XYZ file of N, CA and C in Angstrom:
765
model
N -69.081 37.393 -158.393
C -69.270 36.115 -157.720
C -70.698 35.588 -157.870
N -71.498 36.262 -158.272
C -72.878 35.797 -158.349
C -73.429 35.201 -159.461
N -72.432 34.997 -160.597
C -72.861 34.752 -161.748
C -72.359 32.362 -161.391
N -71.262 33.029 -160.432
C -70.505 31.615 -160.435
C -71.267 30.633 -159.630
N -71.715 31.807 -158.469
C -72.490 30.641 -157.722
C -73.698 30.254 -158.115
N -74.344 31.104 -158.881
C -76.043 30.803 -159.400
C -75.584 29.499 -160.202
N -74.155 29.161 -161.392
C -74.112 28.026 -161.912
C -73.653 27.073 -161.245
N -72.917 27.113 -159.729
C -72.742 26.331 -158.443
C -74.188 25.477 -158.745
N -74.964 26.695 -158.120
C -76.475 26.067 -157.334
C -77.160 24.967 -158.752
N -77.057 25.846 -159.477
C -77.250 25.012 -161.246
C -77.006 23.883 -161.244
N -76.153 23.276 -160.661
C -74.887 21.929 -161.196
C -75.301 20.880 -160.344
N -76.202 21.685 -159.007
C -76.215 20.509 -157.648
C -76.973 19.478 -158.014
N -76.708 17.439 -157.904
C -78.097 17.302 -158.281
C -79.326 16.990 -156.998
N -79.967 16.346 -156.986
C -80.973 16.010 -156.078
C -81.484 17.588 -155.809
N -82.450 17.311 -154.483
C -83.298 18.436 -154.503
C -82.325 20.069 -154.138
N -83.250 21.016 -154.391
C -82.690 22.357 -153.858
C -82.028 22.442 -152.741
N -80.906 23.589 -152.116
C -80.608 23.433 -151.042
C -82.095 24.076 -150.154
N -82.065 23.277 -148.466
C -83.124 24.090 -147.968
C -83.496 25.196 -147.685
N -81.942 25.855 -147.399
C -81.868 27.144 -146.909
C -80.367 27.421 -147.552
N -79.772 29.123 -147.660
C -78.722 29.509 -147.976
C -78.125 30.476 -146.751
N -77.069 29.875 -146.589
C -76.259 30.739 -144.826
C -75.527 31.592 -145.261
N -75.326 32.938 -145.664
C -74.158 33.743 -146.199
C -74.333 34.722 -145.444
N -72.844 35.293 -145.394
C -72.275 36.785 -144.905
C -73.064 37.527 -144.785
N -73.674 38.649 -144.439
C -74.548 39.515 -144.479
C -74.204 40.524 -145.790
N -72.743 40.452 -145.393
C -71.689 41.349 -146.770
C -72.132 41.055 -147.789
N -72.656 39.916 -148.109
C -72.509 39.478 -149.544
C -74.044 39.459 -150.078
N -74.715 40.574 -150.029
C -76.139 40.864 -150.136
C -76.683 40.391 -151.071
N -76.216 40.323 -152.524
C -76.848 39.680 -153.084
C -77.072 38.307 -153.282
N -76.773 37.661 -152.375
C -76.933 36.332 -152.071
C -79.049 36.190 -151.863
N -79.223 37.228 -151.018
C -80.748 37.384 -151.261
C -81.414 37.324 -152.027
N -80.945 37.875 -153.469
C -81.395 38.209 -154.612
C -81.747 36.300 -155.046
N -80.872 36.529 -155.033
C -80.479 34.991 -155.814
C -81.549 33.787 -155.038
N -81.753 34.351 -153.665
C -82.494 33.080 -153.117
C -83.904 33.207 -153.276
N -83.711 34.165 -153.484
C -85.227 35.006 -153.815
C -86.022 34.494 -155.345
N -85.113 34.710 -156.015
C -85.438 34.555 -157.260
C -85.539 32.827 -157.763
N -84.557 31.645 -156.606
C -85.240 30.641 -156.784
C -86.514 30.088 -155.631
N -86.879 30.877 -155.037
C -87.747 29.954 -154.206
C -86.733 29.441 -152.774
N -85.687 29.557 -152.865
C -84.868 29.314 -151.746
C -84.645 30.453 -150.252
N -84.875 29.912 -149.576
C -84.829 30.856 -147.770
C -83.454 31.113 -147.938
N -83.367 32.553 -147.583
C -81.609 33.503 -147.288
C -81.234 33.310 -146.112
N -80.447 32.771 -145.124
C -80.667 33.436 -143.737
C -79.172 34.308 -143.589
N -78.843 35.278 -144.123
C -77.648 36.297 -143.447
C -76.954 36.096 -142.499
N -76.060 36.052 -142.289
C -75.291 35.787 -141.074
C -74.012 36.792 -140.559
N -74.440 37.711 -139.995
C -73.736 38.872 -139.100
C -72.586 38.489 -138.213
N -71.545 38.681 -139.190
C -69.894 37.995 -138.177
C -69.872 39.065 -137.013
N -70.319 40.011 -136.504
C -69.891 40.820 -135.795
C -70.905 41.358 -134.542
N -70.629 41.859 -133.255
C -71.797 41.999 -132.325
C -72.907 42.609 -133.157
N -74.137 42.320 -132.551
C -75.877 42.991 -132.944
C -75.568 44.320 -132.703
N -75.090 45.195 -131.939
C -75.009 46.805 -131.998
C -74.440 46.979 -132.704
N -73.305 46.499 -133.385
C -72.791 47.053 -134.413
C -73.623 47.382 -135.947
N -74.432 46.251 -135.876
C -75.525 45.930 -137.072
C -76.547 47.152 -136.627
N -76.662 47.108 -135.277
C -77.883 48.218 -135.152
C -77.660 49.267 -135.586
N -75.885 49.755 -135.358
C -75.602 51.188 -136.080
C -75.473 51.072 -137.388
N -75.381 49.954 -137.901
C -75.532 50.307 -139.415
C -76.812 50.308 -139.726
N -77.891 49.683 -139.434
C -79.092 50.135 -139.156
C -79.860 51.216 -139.269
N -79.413 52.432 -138.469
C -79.321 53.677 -138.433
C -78.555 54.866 -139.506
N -77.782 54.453 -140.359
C -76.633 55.078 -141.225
C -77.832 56.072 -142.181
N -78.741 55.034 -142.587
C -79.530 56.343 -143.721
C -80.300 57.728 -142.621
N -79.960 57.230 -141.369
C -80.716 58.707 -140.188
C -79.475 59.729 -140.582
N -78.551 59.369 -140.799
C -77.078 60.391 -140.477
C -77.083 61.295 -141.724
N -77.301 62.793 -141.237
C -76.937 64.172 -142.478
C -75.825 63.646 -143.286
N -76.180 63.864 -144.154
C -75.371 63.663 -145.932
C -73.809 64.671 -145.170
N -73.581 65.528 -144.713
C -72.430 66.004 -144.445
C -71.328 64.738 -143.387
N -71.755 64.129 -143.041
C -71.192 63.285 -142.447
C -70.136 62.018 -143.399
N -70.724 62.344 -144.269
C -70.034 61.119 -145.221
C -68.982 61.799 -146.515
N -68.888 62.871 -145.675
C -67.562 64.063 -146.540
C -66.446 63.819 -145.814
N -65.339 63.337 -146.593
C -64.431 62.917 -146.158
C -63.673 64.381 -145.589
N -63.252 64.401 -144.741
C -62.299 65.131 -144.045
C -63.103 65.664 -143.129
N -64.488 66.277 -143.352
C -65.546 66.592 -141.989
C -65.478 65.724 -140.651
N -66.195 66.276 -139.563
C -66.047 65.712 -138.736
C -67.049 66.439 -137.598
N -67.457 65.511 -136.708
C -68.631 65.979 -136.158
C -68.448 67.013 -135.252
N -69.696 67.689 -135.309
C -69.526 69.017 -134.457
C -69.643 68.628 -132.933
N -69.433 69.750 -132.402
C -68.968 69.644 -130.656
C -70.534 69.985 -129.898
N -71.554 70.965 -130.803
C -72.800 71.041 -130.240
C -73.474 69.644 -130.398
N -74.476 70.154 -128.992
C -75.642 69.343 -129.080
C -76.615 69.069 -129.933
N -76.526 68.680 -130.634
C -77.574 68.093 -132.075
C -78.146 67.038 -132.190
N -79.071 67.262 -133.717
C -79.656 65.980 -133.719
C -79.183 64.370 -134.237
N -77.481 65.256 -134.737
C -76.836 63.898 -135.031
C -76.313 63.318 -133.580
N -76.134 64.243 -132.341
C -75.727 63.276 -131.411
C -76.695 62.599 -130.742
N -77.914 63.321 -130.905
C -78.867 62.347 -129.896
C -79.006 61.214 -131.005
N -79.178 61.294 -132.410
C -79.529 59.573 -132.622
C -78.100 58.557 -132.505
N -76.634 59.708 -132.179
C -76.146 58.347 -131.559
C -76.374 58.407 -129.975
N -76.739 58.868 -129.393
C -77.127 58.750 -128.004
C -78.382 57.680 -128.105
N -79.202 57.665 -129.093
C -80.433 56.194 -129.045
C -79.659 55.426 -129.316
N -78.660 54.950 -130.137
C -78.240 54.072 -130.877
C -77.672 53.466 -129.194
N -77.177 53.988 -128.618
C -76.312 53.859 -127.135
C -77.104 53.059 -126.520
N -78.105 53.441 -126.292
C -79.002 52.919 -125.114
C -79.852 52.035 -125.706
N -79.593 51.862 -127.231
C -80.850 50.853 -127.364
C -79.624 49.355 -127.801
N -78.388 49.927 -128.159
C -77.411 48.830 -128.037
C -76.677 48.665 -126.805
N -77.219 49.225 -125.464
C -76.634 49.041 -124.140
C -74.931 49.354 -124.333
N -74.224 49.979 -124.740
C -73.217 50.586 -125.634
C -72.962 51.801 -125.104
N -71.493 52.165 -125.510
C -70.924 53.750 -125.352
C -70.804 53.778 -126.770
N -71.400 53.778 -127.440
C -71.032 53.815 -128.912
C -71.110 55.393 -129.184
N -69.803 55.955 -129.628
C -69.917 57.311 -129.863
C -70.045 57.823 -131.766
N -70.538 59.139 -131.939
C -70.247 59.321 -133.096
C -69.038 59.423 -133.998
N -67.828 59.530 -133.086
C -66.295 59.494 -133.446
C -66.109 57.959 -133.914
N -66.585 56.835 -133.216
C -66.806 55.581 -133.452
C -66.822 55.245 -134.966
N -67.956 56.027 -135.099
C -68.527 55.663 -136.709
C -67.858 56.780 -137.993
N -67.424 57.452 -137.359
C -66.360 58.199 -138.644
C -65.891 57.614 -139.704
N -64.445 56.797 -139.382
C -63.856 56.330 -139.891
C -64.459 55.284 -140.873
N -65.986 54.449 -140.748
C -66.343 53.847 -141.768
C -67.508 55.150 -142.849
N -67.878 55.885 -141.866
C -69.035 56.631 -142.635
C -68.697 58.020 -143.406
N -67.203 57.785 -143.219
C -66.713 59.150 -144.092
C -66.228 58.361 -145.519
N -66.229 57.105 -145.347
C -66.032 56.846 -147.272
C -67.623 56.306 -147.686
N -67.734 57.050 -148.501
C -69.117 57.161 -149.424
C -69.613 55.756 -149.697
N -68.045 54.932 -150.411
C -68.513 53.433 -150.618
C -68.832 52.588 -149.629
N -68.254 52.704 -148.858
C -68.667 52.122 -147.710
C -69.935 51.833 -146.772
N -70.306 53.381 -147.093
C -71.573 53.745 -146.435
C -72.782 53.253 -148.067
N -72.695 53.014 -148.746
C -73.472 52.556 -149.911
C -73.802 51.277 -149.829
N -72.448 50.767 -149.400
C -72.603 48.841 -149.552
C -73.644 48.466 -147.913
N -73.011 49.251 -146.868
C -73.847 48.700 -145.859
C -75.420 49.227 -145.870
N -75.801 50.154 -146.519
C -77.287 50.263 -146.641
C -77.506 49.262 -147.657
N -76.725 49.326 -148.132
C -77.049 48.043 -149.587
C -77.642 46.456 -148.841
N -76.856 46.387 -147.780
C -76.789 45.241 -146.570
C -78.192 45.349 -146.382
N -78.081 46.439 -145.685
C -79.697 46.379 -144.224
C -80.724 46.587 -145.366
N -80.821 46.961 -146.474
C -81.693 46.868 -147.009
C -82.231 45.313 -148.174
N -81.287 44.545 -147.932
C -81.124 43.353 -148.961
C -82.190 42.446 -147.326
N -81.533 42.607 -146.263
C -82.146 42.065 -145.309
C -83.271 41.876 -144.949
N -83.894 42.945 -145.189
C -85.795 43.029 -145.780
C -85.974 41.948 -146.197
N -85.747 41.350 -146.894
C -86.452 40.393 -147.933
C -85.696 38.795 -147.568
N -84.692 38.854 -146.761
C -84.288 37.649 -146.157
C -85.545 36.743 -145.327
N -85.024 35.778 -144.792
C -86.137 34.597 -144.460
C -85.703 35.022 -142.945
N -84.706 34.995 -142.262
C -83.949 35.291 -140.815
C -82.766 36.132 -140.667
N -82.734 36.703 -139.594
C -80.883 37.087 -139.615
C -80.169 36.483 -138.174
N -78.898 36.248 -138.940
C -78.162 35.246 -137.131
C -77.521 36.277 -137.184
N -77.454 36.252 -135.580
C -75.848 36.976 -134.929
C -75.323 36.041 -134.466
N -74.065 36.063 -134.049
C -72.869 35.142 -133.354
C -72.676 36.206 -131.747
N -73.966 36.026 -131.432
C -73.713 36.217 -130.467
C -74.898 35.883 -129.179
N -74.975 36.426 -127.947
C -76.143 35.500 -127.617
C -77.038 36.426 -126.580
N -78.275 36.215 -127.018
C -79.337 36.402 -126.322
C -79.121 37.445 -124.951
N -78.494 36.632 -124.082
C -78.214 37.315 -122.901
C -76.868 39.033 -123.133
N -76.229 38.843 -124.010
C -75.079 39.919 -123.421
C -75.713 40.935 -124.263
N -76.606 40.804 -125.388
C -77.317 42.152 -126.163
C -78.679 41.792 -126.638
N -79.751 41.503 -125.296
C -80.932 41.438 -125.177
C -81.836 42.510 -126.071
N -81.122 43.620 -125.712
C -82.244 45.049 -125.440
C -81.972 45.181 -127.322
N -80.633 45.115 -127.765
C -80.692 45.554 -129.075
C -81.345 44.244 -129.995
N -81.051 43.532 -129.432
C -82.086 41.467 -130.305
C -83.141 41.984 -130.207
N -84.067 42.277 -129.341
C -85.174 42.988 -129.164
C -85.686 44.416 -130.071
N -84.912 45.408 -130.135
C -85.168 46.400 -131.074
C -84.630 46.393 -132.527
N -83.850 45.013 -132.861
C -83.742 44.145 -133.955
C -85.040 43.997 -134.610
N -85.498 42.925 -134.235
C -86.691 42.370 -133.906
C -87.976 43.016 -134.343
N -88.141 44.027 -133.713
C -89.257 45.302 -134.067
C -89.490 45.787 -135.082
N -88.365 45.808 -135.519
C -87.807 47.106 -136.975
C -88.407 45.903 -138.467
N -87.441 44.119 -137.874
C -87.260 43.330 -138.879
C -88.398 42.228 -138.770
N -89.288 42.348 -139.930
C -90.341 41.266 -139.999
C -89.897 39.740 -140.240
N -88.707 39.507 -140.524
C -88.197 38.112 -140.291
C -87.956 37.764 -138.941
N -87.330 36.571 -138.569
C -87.022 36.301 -137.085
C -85.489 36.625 -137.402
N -84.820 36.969 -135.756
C -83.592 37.538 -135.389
C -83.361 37.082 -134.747
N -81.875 35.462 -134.768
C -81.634 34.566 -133.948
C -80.435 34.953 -133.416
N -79.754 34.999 -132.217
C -78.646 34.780 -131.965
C -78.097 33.287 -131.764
N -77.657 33.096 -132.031
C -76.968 31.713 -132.442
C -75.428 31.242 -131.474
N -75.294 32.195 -130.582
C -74.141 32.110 -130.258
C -72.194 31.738 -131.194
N -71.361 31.698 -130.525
C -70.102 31.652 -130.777
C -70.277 30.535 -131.974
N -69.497 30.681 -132.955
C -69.588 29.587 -133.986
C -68.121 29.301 -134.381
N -67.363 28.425 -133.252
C -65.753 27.865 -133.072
C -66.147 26.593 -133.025
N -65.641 26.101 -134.253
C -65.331 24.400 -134.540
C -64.675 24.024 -133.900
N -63.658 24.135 -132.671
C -62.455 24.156 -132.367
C -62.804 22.493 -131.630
N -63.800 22.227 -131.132
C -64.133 20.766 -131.016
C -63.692 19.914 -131.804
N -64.083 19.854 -132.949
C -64.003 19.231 -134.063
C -63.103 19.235 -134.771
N -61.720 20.001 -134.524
C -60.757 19.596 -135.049
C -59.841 18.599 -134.925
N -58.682 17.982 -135.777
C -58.232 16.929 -135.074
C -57.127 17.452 -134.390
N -56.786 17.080 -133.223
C -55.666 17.337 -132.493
C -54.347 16.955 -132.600
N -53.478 18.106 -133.326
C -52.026 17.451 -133.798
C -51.157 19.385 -133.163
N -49.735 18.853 -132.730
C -49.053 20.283 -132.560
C -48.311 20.702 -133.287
N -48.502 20.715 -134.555
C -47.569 21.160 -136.073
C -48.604 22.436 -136.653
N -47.941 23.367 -136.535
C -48.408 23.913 -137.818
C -48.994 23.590 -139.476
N -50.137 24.096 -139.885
C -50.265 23.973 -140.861
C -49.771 23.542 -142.112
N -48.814 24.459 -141.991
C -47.732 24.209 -143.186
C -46.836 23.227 -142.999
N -46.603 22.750 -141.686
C -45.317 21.741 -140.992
C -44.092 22.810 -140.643
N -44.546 24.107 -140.291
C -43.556 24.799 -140.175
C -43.418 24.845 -138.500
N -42.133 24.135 -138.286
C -42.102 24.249 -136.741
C -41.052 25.419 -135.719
N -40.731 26.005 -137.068
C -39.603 26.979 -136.618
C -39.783 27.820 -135.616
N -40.783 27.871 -135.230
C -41.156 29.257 -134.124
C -41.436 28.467 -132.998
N -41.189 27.448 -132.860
C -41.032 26.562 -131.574
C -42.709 26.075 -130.963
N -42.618 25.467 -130.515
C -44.206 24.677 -130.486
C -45.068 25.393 -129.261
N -45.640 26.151 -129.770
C -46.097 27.175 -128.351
C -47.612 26.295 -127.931
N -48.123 25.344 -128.784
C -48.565 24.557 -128.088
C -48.054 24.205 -126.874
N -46.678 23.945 -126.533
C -46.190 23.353 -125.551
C -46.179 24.313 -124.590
N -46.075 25.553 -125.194
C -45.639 26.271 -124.219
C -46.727 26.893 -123.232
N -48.010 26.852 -124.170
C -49.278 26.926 -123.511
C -49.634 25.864 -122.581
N -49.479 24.897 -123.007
C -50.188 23.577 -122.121
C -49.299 23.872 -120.690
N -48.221 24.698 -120.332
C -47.462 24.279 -119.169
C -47.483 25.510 -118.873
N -48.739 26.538 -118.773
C -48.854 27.978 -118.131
C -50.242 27.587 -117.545
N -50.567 28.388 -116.463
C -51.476 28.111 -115.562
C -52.918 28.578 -116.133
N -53.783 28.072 -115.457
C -55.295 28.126 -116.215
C -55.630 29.439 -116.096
N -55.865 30.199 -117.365
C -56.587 31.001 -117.907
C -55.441 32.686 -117.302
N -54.166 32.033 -117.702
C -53.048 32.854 -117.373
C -52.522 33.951 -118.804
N -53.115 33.373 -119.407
C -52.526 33.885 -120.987
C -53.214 34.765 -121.527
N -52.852 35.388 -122.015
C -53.775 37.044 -122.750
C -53.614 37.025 -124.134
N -54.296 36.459 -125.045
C -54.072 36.402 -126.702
C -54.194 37.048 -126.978
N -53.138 38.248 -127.989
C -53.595 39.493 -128.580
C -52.994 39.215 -130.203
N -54.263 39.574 -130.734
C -54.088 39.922 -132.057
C -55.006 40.334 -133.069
N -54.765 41.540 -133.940
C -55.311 42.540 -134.983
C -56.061 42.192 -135.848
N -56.185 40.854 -136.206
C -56.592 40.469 -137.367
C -56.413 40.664 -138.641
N -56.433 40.531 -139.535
C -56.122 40.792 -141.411
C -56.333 41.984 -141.376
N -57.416 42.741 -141.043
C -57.927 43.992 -141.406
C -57.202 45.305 -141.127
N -56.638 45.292 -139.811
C -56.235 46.355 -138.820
C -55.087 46.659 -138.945
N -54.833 48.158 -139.793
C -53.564 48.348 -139.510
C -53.366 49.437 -138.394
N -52.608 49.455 -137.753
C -51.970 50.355 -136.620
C -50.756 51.007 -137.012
N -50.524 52.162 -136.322
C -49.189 52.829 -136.353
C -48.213 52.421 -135.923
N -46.913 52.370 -135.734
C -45.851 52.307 -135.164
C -45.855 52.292 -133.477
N -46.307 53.515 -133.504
C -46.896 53.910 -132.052
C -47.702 53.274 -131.448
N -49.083 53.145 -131.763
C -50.037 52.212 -131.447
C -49.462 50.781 -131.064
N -48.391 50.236 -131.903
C -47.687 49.070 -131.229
C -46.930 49.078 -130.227
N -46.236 50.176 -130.384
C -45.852 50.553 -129.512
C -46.330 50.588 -127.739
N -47.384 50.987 -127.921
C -48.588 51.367 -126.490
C -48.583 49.884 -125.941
N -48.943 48.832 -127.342
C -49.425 47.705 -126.720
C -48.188 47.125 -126.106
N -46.988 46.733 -126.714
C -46.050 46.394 -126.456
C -45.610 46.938 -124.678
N -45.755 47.925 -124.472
C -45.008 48.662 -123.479
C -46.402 48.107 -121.941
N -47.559 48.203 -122.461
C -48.500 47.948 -122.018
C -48.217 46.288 -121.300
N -48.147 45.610 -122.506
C -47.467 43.911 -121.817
C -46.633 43.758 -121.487
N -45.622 44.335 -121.152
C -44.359 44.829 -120.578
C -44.519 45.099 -119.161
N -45.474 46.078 -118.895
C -45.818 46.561 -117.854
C -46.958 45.999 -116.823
N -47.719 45.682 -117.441
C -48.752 44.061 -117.314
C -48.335 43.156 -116.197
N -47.051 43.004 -116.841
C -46.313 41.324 -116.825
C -46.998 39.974 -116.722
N -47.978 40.453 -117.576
C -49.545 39.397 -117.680
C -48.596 38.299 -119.002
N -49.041 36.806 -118.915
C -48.527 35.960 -119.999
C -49.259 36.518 -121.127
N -48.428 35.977 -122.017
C -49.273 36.664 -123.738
C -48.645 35.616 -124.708
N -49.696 35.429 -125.847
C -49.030 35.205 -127.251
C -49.886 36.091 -128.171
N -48.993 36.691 -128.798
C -49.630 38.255 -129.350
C -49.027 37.372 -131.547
N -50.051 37.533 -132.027
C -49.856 36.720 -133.456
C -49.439 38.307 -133.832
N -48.060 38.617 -134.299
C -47.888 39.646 -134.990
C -47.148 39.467 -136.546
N -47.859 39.981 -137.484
C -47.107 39.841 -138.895
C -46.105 40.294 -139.466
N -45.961 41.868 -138.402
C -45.183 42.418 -139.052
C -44.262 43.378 -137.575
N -43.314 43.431 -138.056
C -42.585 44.751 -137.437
C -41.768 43.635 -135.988
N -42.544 42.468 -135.890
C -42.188 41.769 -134.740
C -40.804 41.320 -134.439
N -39.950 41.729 -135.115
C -38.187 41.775 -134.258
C -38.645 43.174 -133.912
N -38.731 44.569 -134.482
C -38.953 45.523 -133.763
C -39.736 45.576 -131.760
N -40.899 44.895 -131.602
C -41.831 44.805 -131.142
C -40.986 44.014 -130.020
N -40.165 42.945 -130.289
C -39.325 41.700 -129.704
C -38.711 42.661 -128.495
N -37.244 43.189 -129.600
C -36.534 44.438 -128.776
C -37.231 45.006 -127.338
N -38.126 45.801 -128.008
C -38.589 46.719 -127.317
C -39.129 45.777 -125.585
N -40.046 45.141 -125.812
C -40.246 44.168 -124.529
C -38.636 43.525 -124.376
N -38.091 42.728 -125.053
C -37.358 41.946 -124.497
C -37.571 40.377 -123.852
N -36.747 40.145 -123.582
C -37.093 38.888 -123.491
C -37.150 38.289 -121.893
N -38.052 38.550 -121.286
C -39.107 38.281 -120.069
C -39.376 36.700 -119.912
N -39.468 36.035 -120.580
C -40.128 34.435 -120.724
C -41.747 34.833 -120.453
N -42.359 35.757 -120.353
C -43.999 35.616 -119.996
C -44.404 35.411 -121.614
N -43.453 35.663 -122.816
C -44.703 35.986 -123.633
C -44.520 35.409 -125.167
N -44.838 34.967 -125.692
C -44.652 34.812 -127.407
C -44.966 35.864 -127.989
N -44.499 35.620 -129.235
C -44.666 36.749 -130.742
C -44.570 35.750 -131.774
N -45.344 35.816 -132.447
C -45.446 35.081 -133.836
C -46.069 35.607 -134.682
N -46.164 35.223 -136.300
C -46.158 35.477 -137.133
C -47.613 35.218 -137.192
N -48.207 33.845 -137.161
C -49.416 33.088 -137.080
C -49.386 31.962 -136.416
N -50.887 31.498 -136.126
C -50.873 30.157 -134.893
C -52.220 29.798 -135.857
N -52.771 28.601 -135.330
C -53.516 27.927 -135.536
C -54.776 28.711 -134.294
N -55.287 29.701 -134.622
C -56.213 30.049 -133.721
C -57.286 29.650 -132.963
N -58.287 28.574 -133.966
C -59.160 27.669 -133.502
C -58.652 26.552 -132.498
N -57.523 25.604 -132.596
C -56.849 24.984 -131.921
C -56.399 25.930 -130.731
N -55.473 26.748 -130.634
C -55.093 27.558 -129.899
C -56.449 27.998 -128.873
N -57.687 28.330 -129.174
C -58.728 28.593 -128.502
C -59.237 27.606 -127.241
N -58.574 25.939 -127.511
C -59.368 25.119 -126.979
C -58.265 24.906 -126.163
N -57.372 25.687 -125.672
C -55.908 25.589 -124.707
C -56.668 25.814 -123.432
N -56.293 25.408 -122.427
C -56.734 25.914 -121.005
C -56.145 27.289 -120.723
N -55.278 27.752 -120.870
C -54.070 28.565 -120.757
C -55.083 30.123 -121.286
């Protein structure tokens, strides 16, 4: 991707852009801004402690990133630096936490690849704000000779235009717009996994039985397994299941 966008930036006419806003993921975006004279500013989709523990990843013994290992039960020096990582991200962040990304090698390569591309950035944003992770913005801050903005929530959901159709014009799953607008304020519990997350059988299971038992309102966006998932709750009237919603819209519901 870097070959495409350097002939992007190539093609623009009038002056340079002022600044470049990208993913934090996409590190070499630095390179590139670097090399014209252009400010990077990174932009961290995910809370500041999370960044802080990746932060920390080159502190963690090389045995940690062996797949099938797993951390020991003594007191060590891998638990106290996640015990700092805790208190300096106001966090229960445990070392079991970080397994699952720091036992694949690549993984753990690309995000030092990250925190270290960040050095040489102009700023870094979080999407998140000032007040709920002070202490870690602050020991951000210390470490990073650029400035470290939190920027708060970044939902267009203002700015969209207001229509109750699906995307596609697919209205088959019945207009839960409607069905939101006529549930009481701040009655509804949105659950959903995102692209990334897969779960077990079971694990759906938990949740399912969980909103069941709740009897809290819900619209839960599920992709898959959801006649299974249906069954199992039944049909209560508290809750939707769908495939996908318009999430940004959906956000600006009272409900």
């Amino acid at each position: 991707m870097e070959a495409p966008f350097e002939r992007l930036l190539d093609g623009l006419e009038g002056p340079p852009p002022a600044a470049l806003v990208a993913d934090a993921y996409v590190s070499w975006v630095v390179a590139v801004g670097n090399r014209r004279g252009v400010p990077v500013w990174p932009l961290f989709p995910m809370a500041a402690s999370f960044f802080f523990a990746y932060y920390h990843y080159d502190r963690l013994p090389a045995w940690l990133t062996d797949a099938g290992e797993h951390a020991p039960d003594s007191d060590n020096s891998e638990q106290q630096l996640v015990r700092h990582i805790s208190s300096q991200a106001s966090s229960s962040i445990r070392l079991s936490d970080l397994e699952p990304l720091i036992h694949n090698k690549r993984t753990v390569k690309h995000i030092l690849s990250v925190i270290s591309s960040i050095r040489n950035a102009q700023c870094l944003l979080f999407t998140t704000m000032y007040e709920l992770e002070a202490s870690v913005i602050d020991s951000l801050q210390s470490v990073y000779s650029c400035p470290v903005y939190p920027i708060g929530p970044c939902v267009p959901y203002m700015t969209l235009e207001d229509h109750r159709t699906m995307s596609n014009g697919d209205t088959s799953q019945g207009d839960y717009f409607t069905w939101l607008d006529s549930q009481p304020v701040n009655s509804v519990l949105y659950v959903s996994l995102g692209s990334f997350v897969s779960v077990s059988a079971s694990q759906l299971d938990e949740i399912a039985l969980g909103l069941e038992a709740s009897e809290v309102r819900f619209l839960w966006i599920l992709r898959e397994q959801s006649t299974r998932v249906r069954e199992l709750i039944g049909d209560t009237g508290k809750g939707m299941i769908l495939p996908w919603c318009e999430q940004l819209k959906k956000s600006g519901r009272l409900a």
